Coordinates of C-alpha atoms in Angstrom, one line a residue:
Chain A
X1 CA 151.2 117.5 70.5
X2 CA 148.8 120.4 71.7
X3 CA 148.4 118.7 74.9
X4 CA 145.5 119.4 76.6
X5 CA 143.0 122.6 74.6
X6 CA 140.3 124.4 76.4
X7 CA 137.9 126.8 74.9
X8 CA 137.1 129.4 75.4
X9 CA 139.6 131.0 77.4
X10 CA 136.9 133.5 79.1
X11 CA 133.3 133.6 78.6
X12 CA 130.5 136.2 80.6
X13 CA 127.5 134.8 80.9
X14 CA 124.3 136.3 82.5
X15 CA 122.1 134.5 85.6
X16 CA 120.2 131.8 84.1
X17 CA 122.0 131.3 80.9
X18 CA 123.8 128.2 79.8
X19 CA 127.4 127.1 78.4
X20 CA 129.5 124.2 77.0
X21 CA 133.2 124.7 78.0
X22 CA 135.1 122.8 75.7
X23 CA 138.3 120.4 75.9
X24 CA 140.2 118.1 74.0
X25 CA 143.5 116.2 74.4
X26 CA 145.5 114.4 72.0
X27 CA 147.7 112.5 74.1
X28 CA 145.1 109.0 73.7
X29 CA 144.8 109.5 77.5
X30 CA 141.6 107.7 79.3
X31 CA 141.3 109.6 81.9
X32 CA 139.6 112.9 82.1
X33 CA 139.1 115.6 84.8
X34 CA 137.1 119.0 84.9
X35 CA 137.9 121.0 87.9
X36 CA 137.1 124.7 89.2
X37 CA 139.4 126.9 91.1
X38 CA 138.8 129.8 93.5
X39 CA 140.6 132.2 95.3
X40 CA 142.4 130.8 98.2
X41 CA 140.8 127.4 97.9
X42 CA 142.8 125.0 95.6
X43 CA 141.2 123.0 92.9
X44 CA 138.2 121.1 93.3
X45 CA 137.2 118.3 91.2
X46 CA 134.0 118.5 89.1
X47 CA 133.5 115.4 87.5
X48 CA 135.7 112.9 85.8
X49 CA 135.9 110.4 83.4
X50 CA 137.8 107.0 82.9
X51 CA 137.2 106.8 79.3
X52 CA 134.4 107.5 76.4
X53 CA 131.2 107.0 77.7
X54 CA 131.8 106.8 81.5
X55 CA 131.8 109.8 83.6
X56 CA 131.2 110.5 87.7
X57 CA 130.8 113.2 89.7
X58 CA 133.5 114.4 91.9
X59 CA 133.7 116.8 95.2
X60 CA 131.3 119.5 93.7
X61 CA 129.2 118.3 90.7
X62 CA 126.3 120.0 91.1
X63 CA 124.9 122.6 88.7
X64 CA 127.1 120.6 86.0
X65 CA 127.1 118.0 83.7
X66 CA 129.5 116.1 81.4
X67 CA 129.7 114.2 78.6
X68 CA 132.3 111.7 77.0
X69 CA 131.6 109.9 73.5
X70 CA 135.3 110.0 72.4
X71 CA 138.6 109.8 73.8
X72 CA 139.7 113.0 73.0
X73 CA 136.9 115.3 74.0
X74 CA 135.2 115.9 77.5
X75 CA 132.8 118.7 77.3
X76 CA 131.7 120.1 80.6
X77 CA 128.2 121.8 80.3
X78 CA 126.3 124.5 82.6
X79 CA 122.9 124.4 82.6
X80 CA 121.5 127.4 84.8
X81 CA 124.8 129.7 85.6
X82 CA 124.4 130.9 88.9
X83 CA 127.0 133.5 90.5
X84 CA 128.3 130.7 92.5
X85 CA 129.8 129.2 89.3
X86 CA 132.0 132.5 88.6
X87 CA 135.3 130.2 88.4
X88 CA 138.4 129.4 86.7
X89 CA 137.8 126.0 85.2
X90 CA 140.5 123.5 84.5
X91 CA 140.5 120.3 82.3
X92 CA 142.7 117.6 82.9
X93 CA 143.9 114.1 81.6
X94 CA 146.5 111.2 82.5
X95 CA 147.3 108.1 80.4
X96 CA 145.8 105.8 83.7
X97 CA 144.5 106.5 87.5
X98 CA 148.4 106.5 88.6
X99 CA 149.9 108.7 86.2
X100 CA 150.7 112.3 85.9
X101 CA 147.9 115.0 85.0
X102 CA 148.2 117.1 82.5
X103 CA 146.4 120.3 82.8
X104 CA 145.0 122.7 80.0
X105 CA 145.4 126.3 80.2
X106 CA 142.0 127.2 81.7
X107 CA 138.2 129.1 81.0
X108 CA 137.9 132.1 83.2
X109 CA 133.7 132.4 83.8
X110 CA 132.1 135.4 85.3
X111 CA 128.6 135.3 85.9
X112 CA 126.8 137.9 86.2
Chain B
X1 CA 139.8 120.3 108.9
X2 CA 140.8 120.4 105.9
X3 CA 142.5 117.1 104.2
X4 CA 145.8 119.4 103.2
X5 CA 146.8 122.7 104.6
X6 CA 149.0 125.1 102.6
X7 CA 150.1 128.3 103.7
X8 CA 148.8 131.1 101.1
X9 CA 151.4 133.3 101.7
X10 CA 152.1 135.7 99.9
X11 CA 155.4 134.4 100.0
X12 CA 158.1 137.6 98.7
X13 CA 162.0 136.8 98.4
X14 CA 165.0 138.1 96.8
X15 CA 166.8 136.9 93.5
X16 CA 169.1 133.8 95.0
X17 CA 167.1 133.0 98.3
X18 CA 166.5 129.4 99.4
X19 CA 162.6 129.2 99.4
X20 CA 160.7 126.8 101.5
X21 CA 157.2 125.9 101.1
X22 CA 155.1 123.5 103.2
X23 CA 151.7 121.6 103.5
X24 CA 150.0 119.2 106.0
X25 CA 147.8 116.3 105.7
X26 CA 145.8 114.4 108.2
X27 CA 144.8 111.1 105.3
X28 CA 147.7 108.6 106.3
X29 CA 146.3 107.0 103.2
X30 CA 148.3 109.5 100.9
X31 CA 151.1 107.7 99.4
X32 CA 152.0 110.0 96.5
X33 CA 153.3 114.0 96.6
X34 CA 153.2 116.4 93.8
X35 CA 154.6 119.8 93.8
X36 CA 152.9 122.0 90.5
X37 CA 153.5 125.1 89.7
X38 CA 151.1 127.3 88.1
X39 CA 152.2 130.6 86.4
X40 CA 149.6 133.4 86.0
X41 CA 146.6 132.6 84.1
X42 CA 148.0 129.0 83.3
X43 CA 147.2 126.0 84.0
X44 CA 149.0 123.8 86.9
X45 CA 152.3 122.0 85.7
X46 CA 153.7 119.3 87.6
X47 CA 156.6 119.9 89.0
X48 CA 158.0 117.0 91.3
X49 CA 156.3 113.5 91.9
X50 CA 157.3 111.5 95.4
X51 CA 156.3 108.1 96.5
X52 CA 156.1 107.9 100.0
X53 CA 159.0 109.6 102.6
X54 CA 162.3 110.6 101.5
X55 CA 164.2 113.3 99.4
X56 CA 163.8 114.2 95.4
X57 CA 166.2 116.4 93.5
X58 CA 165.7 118.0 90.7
X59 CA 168.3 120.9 89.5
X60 CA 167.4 123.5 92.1
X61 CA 164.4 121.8 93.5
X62 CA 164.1 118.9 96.1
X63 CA 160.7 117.6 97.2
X64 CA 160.8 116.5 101.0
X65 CA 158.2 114.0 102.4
X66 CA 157.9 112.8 105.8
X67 CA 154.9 110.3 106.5
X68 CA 155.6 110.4 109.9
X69 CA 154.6 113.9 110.6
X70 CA 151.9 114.1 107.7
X71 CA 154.3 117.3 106.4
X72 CA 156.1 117.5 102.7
X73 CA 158.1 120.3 101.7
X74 CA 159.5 122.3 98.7
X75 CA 162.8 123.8 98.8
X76 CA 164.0 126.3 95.9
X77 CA 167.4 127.0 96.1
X78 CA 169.0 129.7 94.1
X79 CA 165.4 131.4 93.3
X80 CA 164.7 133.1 90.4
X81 CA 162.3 135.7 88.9
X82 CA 161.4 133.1 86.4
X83 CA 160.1 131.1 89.8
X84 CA 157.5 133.5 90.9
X85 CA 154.4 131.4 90.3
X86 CA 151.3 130.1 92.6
X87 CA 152.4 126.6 94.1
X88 CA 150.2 123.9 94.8
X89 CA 150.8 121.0 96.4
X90 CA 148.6 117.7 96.3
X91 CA 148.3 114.7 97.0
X92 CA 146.7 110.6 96.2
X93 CA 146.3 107.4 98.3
X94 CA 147.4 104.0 96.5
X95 CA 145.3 103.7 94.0
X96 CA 142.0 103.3 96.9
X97 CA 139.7 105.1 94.6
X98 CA 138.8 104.5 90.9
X99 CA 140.0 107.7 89.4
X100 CA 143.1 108.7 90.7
X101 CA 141.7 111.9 93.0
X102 CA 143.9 114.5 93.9
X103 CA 143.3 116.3 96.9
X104 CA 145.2 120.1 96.6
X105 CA 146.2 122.5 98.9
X106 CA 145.4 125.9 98.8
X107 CA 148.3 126.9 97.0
X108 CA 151.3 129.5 98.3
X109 CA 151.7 132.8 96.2
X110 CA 155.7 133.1 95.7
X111 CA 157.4 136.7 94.3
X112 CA 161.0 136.7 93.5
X113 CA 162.5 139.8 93.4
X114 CA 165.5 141.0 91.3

């Protein structure tokens, strides 16, 4: 098993321009997370999802959006980047709401 | 206030040195504590799970949680270079929300030193 993929693993991106960070899991989990981590401040959650084809927002959605028409893939997209979305951006998953996450290894974004 | 309060650090120690590391909570909802550990420019892995108050063991690691005080610890006994790493505690209520939602803490910087 890979576990939990992300891609890519760093990305630049200018004011205004937009992204798809990419991740996949092969462990047939339903649940999905996207969260961002800065400096200092722990991990915040995005947006989530409890299987393909329903997704939420979480603590700090905006200036995102998600997607989730398989099990396996949750693609988190940015539409506008804005300095404010210079991050490190994690994807998780867990089998159900009670169970362990499972963390990928990370995108590092700068925006510039 | 924040939900959960971690001390930063950075934490620095010597090869062999019991390590302590701590957060606070104000949510008496939180019924389940999870230690990860997350190694530079990785991801988070867990580390220890807890359900409610009481002690885990696990090798050189026991989780601590004591609802009473809203306070759960991490002791490291025998530390080792291989245990310098960022860790983050967090935290969930019962099962309240629909997604299982974490709440973290900041996260304490350890350094162990040969």
């Amino acid at each position: 098993n890979a576990g939990v993929t992300q891609t890519p693993k760093f990305r630049i991106l200018k004011i205004g321009q937009s992204m798809t960070l990419q991740c996949a899991q092969d462990m047939n989990h339903n649940y999905m997370y996207w969260y961002r981590q800065d400096p200092g401040m722990g991990l915040k959650l995005i947006y989530y999802s409890v299987g393909a084809g329903i997704t939420d927002k979480g603590e700090v959605p905006n200036g995102y959006n998600v997607s989730r028409s398989t099990t396996e893939d949750f693609p988190l997209r940015l539409e506008l980047a804005a300095p404010s979305q210079t991050s490190v951006y994690f994807c998780a998953s867990s089998y159900s709401r009670q169970e362990t996450q499972y963390f990928g290894p990370g995108t590092r974004l700068l925006v510039l | 206030q924040k939900e959960v309060e971690q001390d930063p650090g950075p934490l620095s120690v010597p090869e062999g040195a019991i390590v302590s590391l701590n957060c606070t909570y104000s949510n008496s909802a939180f019924q389940y504590f999870m230690w990860y550990r997350q190694y530079s420019r990785k991801g988070p892995e867990l580390l220890m799970y807890t359900y409610s108050s009481g002690n885990k063991e696990d090798g050189r690691f026991t989780a601590q949680v004591d609802k009473s005080s809203k306070y759960i610890s991490l002791f490291i006994r025998d530390s080792q270079p291989s245990d310098s790493a960022t860790y983050l505690c967090a935290m969930r209520d019962a099962g309240g929300t629909s997604y299982g939602k974490l709440t973290f803490g900041q996260g304490t910087i350890l350094t162990v030193h040969p």
